[in-house]
CSV table of C-alpha atoms and ligand atoms in Angstrom, one decimal:
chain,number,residue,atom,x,y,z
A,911,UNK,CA,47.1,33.2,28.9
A,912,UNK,CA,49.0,29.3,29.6
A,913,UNK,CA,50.2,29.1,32.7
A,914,UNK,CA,53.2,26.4,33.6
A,915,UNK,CA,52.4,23.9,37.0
A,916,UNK,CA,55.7,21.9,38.1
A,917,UNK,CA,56.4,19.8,40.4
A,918,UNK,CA,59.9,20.0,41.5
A,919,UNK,CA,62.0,17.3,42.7
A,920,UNK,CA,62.6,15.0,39.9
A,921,UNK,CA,65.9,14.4,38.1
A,922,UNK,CA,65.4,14.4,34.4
A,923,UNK,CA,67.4,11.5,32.2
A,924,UNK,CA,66.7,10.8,28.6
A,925,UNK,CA,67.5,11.7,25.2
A,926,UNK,CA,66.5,15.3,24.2
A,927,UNK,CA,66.6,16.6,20.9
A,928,UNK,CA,67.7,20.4,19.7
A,929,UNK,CA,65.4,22.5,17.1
A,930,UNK,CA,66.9,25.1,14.7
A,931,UNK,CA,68.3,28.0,16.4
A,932,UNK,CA,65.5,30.3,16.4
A,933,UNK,CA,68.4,33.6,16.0
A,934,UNK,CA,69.1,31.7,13.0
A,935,UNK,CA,65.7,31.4,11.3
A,936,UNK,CA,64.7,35.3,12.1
A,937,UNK,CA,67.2,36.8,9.6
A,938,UNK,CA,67.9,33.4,6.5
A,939,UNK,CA,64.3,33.6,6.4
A,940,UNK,CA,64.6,37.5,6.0
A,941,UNK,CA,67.2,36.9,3.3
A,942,UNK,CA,64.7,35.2,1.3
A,943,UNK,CA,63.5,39.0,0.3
A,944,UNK,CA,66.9,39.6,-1.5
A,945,UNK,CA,66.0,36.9,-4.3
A,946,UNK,CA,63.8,36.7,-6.4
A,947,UNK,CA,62.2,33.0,-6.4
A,948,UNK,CA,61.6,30.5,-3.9
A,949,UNK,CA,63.8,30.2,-1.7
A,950,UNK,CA,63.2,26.8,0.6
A,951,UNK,CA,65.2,26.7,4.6
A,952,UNK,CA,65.0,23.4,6.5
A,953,UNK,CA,64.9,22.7,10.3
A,954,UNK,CA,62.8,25.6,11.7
A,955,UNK,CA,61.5,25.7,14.8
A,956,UNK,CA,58.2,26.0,15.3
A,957,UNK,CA,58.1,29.0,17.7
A,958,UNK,CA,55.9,32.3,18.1
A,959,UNK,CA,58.8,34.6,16.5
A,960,UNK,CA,58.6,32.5,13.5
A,961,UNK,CA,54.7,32.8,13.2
A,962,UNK,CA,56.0,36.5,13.5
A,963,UNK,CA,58.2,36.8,11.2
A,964,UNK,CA,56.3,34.9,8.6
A,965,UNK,CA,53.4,37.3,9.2
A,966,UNK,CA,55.6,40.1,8.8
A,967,UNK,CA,56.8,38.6,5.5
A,968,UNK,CA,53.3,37.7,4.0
A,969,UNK,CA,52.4,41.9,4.4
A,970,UNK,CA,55.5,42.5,2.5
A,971,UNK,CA,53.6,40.7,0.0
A,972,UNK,CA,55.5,37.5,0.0
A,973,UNK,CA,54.3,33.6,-0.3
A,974,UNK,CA,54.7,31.4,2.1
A,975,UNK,CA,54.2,28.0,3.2
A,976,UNK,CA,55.5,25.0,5.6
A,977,UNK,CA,56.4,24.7,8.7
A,978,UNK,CA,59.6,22.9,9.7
A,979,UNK,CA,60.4,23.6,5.6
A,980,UNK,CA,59.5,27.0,4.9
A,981,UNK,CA,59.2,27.5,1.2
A,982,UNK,CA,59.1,31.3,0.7
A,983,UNK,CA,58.3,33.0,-3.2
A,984,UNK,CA,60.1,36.3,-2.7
A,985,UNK,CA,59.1,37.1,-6.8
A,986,UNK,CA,57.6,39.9,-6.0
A,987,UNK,CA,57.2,42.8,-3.1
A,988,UNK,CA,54.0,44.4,-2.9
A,989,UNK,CA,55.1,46.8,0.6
A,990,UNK,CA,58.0,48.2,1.9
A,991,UNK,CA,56.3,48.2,5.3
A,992,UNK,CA,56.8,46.4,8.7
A,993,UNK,CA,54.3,48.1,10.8
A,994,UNK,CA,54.4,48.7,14.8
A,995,UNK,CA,52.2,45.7,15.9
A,996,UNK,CA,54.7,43.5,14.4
A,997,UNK,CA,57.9,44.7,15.1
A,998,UNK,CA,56.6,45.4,19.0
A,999,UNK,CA,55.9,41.7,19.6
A,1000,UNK,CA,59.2,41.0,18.1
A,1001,UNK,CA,62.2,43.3,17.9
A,1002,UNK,CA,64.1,41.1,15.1
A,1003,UNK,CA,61.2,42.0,13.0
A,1004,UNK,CA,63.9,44.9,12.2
A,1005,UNK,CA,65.5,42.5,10.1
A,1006,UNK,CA,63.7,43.1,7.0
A,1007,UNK,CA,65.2,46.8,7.0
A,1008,UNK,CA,68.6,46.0,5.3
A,1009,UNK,CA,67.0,43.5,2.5
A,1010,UNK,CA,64.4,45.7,2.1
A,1011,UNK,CA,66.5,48.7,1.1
A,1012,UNK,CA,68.7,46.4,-1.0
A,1013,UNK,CA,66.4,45.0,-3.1
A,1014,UNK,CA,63.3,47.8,-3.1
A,1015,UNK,CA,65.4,51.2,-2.9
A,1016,UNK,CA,63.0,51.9,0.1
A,1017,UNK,CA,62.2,50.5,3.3
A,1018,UNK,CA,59.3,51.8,6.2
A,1019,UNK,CA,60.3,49.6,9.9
A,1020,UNK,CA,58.9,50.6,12.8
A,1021,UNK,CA,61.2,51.4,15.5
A,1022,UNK,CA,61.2,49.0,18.2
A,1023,UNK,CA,60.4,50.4,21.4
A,1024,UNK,CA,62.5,49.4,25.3
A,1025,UNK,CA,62.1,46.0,25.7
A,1026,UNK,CA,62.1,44.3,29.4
A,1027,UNK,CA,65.8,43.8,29.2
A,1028,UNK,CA,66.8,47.4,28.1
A,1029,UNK,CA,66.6,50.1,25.9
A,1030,UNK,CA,67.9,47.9,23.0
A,1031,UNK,CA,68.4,51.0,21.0
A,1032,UNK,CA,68.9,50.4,16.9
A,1033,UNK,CA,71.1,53.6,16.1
A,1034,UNK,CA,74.1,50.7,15.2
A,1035,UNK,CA,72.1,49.6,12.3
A,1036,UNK,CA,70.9,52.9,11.0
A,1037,UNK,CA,74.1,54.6,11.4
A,1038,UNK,CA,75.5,51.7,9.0
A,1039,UNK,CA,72.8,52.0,6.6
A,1040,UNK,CA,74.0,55.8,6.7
A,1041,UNK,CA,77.1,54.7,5.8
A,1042,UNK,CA,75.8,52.3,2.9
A,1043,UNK,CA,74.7,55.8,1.3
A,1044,UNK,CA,70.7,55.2,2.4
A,1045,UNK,CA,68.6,58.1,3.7
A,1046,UNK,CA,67.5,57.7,6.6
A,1047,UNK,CA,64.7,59.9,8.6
A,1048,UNK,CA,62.9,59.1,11.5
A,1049,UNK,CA,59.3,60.1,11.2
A,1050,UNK,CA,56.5,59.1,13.5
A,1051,UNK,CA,58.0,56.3,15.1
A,1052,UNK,CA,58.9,54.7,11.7
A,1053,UNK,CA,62.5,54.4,10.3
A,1054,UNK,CA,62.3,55.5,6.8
A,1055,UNK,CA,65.4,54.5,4.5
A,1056,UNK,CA,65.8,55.3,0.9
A,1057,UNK,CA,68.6,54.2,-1.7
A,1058,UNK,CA,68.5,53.8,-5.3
A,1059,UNK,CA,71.4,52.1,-5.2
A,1060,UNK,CA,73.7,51.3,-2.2
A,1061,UNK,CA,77.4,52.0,-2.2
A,1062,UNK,CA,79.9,49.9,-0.3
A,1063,UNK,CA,81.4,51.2,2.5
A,1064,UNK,CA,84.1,50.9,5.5
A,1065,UNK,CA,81.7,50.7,8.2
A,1066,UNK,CA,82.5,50.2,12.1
A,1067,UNK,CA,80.2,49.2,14.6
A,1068,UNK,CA,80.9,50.9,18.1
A,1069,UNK,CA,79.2,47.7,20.0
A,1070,UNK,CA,79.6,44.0,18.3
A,1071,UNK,CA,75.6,43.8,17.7
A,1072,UNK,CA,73.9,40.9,16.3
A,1073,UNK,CA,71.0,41.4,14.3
A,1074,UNK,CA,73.5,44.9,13.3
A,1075,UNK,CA,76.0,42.7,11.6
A,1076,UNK,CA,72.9,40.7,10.2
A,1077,UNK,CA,71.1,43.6,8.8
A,1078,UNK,CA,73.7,45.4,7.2
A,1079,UNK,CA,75.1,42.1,5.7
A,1080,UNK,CA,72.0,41.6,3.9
A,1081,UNK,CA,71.8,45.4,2.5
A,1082,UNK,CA,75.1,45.1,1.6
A,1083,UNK,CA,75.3,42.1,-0.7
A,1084,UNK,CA,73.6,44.2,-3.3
A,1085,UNK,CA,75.3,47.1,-3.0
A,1086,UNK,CA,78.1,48.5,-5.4
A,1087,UNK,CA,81.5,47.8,-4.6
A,1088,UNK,CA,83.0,46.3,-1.0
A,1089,UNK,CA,81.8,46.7,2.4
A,1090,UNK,CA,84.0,45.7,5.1
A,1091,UNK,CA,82.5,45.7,8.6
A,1092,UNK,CA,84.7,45.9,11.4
A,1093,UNK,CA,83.8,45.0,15.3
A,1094,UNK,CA,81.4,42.8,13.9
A,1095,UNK,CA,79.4,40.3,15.8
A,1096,UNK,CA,81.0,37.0,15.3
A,1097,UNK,CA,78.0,34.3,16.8
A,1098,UNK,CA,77.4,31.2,15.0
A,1099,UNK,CA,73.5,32.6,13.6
A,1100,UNK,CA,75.9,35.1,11.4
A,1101,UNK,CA,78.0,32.4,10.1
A,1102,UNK,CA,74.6,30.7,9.2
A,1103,UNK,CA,73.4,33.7,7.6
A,1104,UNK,CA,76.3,34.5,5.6
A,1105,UNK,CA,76.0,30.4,4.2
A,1106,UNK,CA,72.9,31.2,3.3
A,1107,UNK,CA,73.8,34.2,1.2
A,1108,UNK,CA,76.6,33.1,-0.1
A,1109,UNK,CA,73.9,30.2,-1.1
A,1110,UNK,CA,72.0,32.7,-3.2
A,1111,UNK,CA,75.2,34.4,-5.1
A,1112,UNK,CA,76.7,36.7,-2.7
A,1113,UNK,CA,80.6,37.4,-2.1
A,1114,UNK,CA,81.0,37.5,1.7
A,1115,UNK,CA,84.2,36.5,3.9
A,1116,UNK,CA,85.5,36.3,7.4
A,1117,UNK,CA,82.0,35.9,8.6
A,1118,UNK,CA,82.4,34.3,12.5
A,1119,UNK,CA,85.4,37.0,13.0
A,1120,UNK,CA,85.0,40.5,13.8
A,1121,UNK,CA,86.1,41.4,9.9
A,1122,UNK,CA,83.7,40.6,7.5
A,1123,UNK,CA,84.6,41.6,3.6
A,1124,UNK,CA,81.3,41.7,1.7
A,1125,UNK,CA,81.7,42.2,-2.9
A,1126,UNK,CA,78.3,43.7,-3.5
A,1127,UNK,CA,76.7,41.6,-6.9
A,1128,UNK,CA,73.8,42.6,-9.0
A,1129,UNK,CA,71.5,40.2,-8.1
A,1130,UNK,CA,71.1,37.0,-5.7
A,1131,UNK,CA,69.1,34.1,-6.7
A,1132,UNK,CA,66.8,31.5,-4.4
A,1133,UNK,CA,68.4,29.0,-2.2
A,1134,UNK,CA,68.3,25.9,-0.3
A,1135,UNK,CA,69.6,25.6,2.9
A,1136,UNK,CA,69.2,24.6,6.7
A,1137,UNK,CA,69.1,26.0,9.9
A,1138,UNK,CA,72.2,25.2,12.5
A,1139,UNK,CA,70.6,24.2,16.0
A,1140,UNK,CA,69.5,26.2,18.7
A,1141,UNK,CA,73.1,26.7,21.2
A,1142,UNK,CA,70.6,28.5,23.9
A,1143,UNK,CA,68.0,25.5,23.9
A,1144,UNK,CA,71.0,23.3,24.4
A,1145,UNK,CA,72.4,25.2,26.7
A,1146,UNK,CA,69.3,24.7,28.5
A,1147,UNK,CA,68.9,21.7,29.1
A,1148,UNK,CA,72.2,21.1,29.7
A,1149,UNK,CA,72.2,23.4,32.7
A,1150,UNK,CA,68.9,21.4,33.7
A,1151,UNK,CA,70.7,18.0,33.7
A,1152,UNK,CA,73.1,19.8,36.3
A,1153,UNK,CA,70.2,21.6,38.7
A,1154,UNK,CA,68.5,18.6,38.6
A,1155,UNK,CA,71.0,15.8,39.4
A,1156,UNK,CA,70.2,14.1,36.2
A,1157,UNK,CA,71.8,12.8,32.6
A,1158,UNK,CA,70.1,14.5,29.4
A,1159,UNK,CA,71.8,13.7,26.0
A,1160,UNK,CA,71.8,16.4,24.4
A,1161,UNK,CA,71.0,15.3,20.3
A,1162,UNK,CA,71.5,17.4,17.3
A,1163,UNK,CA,73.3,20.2,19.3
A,1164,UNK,CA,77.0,21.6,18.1
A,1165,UNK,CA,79.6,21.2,21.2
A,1166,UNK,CA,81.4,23.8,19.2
A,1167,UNK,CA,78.8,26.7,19.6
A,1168,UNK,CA,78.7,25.6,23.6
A,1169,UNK,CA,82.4,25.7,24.2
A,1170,UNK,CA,82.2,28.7,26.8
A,1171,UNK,CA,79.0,27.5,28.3
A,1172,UNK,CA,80.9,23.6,28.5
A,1173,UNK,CA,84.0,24.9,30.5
A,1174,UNK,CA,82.1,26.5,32.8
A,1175,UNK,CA,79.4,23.8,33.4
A,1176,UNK,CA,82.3,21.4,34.0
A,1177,UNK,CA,84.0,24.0,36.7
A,1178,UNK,CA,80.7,23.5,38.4
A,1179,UNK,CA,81.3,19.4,38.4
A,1180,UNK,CA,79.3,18.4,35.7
A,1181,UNK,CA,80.8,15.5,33.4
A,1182,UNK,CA,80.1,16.8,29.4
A,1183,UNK,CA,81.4,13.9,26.8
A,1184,UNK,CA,80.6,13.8,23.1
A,1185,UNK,CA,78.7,11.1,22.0
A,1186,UNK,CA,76.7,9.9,18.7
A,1187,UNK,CA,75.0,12.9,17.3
A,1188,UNK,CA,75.5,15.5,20.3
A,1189,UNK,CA,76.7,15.4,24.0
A,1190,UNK,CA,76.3,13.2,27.3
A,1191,UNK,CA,75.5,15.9,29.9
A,1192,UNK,CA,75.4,14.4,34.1
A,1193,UNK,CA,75.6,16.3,37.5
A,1194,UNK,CA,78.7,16.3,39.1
A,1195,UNK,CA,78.8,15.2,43.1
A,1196,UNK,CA,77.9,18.4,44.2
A,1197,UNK,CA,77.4,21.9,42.7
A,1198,UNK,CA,80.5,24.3,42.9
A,1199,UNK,CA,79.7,27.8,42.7
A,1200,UNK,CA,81.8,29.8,40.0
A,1201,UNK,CA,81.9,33.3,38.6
A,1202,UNK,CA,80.4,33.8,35.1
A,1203,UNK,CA,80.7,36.8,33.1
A,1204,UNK,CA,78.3,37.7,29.8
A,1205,UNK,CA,80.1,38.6,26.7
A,1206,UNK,CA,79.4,38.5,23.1
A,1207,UNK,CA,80.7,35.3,21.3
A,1208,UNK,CA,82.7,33.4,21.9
A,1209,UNK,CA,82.1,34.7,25.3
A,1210,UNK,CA,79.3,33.5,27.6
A,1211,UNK,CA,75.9,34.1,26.3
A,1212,UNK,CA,73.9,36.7,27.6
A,1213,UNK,CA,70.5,34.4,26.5
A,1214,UNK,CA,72.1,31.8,28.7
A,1215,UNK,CA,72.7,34.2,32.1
A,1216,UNK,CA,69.2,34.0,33.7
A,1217,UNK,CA,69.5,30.0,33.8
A,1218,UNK,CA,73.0,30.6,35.0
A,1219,UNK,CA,71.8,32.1,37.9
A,1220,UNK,CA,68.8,29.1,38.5
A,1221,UNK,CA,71.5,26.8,38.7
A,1222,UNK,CA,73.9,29.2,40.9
A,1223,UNK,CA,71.3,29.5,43.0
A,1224,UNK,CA,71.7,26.2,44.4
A,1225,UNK,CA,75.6,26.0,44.6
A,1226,UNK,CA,77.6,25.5,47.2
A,1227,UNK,CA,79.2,28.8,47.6
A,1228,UNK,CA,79.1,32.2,46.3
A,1229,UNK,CA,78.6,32.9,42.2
A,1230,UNK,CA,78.8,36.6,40.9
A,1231,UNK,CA,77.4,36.8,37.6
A,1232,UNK,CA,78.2,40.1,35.8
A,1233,UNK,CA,76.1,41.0,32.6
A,1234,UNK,CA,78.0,43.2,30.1
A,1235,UNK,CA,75.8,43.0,27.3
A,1236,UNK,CA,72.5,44.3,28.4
A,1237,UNK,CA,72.4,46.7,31.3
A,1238,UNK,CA,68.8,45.2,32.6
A,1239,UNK,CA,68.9,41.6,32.3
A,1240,UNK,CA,68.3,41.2,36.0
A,1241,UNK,CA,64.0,40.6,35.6
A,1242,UNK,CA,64.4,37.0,37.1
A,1243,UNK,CA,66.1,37.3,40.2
A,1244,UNK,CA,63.0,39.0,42.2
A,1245,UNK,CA,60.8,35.9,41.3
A,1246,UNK,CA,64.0,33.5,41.8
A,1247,UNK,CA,63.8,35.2,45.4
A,1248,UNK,CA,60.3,34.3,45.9
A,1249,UNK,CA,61.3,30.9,45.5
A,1250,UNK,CA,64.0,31.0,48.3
A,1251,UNK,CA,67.3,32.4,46.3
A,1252,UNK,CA,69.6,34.7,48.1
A,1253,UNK,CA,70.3,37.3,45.3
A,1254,UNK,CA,71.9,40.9,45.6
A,1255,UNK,CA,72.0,42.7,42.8
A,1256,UNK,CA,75.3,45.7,42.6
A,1257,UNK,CA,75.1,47.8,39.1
A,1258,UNK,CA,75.5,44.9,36.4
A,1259,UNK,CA,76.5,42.4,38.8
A,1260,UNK,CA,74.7,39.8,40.7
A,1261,UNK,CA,75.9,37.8,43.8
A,1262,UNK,CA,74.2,34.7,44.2
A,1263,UNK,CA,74.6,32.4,47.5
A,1264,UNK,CA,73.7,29.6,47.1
A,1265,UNK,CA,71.0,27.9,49.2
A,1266,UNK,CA,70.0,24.1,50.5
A,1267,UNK,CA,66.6,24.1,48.4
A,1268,UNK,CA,64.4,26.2,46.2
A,1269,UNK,CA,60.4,26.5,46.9
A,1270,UNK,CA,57.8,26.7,44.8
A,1271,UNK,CA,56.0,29.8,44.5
A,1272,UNK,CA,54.0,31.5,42.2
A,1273,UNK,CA,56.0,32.9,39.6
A,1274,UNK,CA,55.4,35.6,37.0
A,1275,UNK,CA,57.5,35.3,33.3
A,1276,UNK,CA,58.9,38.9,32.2
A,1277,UNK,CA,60.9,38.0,29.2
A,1278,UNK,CA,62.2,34.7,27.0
A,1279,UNK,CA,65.4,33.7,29.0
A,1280,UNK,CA,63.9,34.9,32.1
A,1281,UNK,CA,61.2,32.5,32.4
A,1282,UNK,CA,63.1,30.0,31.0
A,1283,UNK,CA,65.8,30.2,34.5
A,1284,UNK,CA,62.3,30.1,36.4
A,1285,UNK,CA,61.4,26.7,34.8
A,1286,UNK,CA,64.6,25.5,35.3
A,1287,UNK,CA,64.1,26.7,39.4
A,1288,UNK,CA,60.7,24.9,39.3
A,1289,UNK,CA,62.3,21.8,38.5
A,1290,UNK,CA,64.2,21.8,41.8
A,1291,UNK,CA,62.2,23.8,44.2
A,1292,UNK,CA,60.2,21.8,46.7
A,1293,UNK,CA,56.8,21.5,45.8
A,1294,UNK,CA,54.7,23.4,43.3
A,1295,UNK,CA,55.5,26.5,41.1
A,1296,UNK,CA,53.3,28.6,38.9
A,1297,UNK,CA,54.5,29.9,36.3
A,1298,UNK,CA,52.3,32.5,34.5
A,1299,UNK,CA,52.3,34.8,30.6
A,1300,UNK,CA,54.5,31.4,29.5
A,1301,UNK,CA,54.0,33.3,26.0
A,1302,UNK,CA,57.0,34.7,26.4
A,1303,UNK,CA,58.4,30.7,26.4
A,1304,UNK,CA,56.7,30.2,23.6
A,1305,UNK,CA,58.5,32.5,21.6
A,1306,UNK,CA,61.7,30.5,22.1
A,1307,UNK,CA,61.4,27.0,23.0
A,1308,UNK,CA,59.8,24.3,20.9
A,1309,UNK,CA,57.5,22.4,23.1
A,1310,UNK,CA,59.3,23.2,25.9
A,1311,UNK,CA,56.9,21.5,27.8
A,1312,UNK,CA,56.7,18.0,26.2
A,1313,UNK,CA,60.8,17.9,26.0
A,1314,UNK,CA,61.3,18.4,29.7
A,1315,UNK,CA,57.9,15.9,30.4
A,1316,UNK,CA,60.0,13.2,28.5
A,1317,UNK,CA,63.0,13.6,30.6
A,1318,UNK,CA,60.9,12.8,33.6
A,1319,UNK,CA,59.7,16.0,34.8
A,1320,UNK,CA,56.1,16.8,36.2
A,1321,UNK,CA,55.0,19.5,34.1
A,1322,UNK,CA,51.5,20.7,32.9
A,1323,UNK,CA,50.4,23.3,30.9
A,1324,UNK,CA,46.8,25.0,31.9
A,1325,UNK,CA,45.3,26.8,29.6
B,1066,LIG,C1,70.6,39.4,19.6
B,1066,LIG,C2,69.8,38.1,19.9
B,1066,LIG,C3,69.5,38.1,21.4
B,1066,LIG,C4,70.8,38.2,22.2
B,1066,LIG,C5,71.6,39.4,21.7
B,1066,LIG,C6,73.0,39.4,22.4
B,1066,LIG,C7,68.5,37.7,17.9
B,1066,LIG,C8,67.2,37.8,17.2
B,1066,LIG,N1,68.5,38.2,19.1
B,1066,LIG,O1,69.8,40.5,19.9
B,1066,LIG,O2,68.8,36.9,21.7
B,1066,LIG,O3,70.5,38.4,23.6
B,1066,LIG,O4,71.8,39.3,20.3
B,1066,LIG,O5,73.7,38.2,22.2
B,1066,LIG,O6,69.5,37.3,17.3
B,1066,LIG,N2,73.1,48.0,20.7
B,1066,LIG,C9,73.1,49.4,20.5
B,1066,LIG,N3,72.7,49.9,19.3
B,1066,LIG,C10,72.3,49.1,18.3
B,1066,LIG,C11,72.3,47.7,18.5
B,1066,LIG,C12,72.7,47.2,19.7
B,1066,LIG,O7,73.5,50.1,21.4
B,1066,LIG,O8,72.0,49.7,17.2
B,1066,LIG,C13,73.5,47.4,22.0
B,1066,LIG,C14,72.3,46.7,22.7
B,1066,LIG,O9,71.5,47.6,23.4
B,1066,LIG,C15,73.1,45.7,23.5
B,1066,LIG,C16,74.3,45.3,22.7
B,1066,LIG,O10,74.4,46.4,21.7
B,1066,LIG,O11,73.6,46.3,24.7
B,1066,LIG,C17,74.2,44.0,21.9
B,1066,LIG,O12,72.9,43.9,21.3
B,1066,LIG,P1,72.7,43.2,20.0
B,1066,LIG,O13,73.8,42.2,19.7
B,1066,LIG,O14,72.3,44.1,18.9
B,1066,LIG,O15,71.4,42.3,20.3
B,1066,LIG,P2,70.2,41.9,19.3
B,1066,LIG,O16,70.8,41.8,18.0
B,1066,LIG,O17,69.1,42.8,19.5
């Protein structure tokens, strides 16, 4: 397993440049099963969860091929199957359940188990399919759906949930007569998504509000289209160029997806102007400590909360950071104490004082975000940091290592 060694200390200043959203790429490249063809997708990152999902594609009997253009022949589907080794390395692997039962009648997905930051239950995305006329029986750890033909439906989702909206968008493009789902999840990857289907045929509105008003058609055909960038590695770096006392542009990002995350970086000090092809990101004078709250969007991104608290850590004052979105999203803070923080953690809240300096310390990553906040501590802490199981990294960040190496930082990758 790659471990991460980083010498802290260094402020990073460059040019950086954004991938495709990777919570983009999971489900448009899923869509691809709703039409018959090739359907081609540009600008995707070249991550673990993509080699995933690709994987979990070619056993649904699917061509593919390409890497930052993925060309994918959905002509024909030779299994209705995503089994448990896939769909436990990856829990969007889930994703294939709606187009699946849209386009096949029948659909075989592994339930996903707990995950480090929760239970992450699916019951939202069932409970819709329920509602789409599918049926649906749990059997041996396996969520089996079956529908000759879906029926539109008034569906409401108790919880805004992401890959929810996604899935049931996709089964419902195919199905007879109007869906409308209310309390839908409104981030930018289901605007992207709903491009991308309307790409191949479908009838979809409001998609980016919490309505979305879906005409079910007979059949989609193959598309082209691109992936928007990644908001969470923007967010990122951006937060780095503030731990680190540095100036990153930020190139290829959309300031519009980072609007919450830019109001609150600039109540910490740091200047954020728009320039040619993305944003100029610098540390302010000194770090103010401010109060950050996770929400769905446009609210504060959960994905972005760990490397919140890195930053927090070295304010000048007192941060409480208060997850709402997943009720164990807290995995970083005991390593970011073994490098010096001064975290408490009350129910879903954590209060952070800040301290002079972070130390390096071997460091252990328990999930994506997580270890990202831990790499951004390493950057600052005095001396060296271990980071080990940077797999999870890897299944998020493209080259992660190189990007932050050519803004300056000391950064090696041991294999
Ligand atoms: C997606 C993102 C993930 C991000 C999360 C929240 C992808 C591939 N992943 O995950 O990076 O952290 O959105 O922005 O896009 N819930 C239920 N029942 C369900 C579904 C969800 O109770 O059937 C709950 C979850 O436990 C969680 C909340 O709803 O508390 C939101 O989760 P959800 O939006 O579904 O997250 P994901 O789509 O899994």
């Amino acid at each position: 397993m790659d471990k991460f060694i980083i010498q802290g200390g260094k402020p990073l200043c460059g040019d950086v440049h954004i991938s495709g959203a990777k919570n983009a790429a999971l489900p448009v490249l899923a869509s691809a099963l709703l039409a018959p063809g090739t359907s081609t997708f540009h600008n995707i990152p070249d991550l673990v969860d993509i080699k995933t999902i690709k994987k979990l594609l070619k056993n649904l009997g699917v061509e593919i091929e390409g890497d930052e253009t993925v060309r994918i022949n959905a002509e024909k589907i030779t299994n209705s199957e995503a089994p448990y080794d896939l769909v436990k390395t990856m829990r969007a692997s889930v994703l294939v359940l709606g187009p699946l039962v849209a386009r096949q009648g029948v659909a075989r997905v592994s339930l996903p188990g707990g995950c480090a930051i929760g239970a992450r239950p699916v019951n939202l995305h069932i409970k819709a399919l329920q509602d789409l006329g599918a049926h649906v029986e749990l059997n041996n750890g396996y969520i089996e759906a079956r529908a000759k033909k879906l029926k539109g439906a008034d569906i409401y989702f108790d919880i805004p949930t992401v890959t929810g909206t996604e899935n049931i968008m996709m089964a419902a493009v195919l199905a007879e007569g109007t869906t409308v789902l209310n309390n839908s999840a409104c981030e930018p990857e289901i605007v992207n998504l709903a491009d991308v289907l309307r790409g191949m045929g479908a009838k979809i509105s409001g998609a980016g509000t919490d309505v979305i008003i879906i005409e079910g058609v007979t059949s989609l055909v193959p598309v082209e289209a691109s992936i928007i960038p990644d908001r969470i590695e923007a967010g990122t770096f951006m937060i780095a160029a503030g731990m680190t006392r540095g100036e990153i542009n930020i190139l290829g990002c959309n300031a519009l997806h980072l609007e919450a995350l830019i109001n609150k970086l600039r109540d910490t000090g740091m200047k954020i102007v728009p320039i040619a092809g993305g944003l100029k990101v610098s540390c302010g004078e000194k770090i103010n400590s401010i109060d950050v709250k996770t929400l769905p969007y446009p609210g504060f991104a959960t994905d972005l909360q760990a490397q919140m608290m890195a930053y927090m850590s070295i304010g000048s004052g007192l941060s409480v950071i208060n997850e709402t979105v997943f009720e164990n999203r807290f995995m970083h803070v005991s390593e970011l104490l073994r490098m010096g923080a001064d975290i408490v953690i009350q129910g879903n809240s954590a209060i952070v004082r800040g301290v002079s300096a972070l130390h390096g310390a071997q460091t252990m990553a328990t999930d994506l975000r997580a270890s990202a906040s831990l790499l951004l501590a390493a950057l600052v802490a005095k001396g060296t940091t271990e980071i080990s199981r940077v797999y999870h990294i890897d299944r998020g960040y493209q080259g992660i290592e190189k990007k932050f190496s050519a803004l300056g930082a000391d950064i090696k990758r041991i294999k």
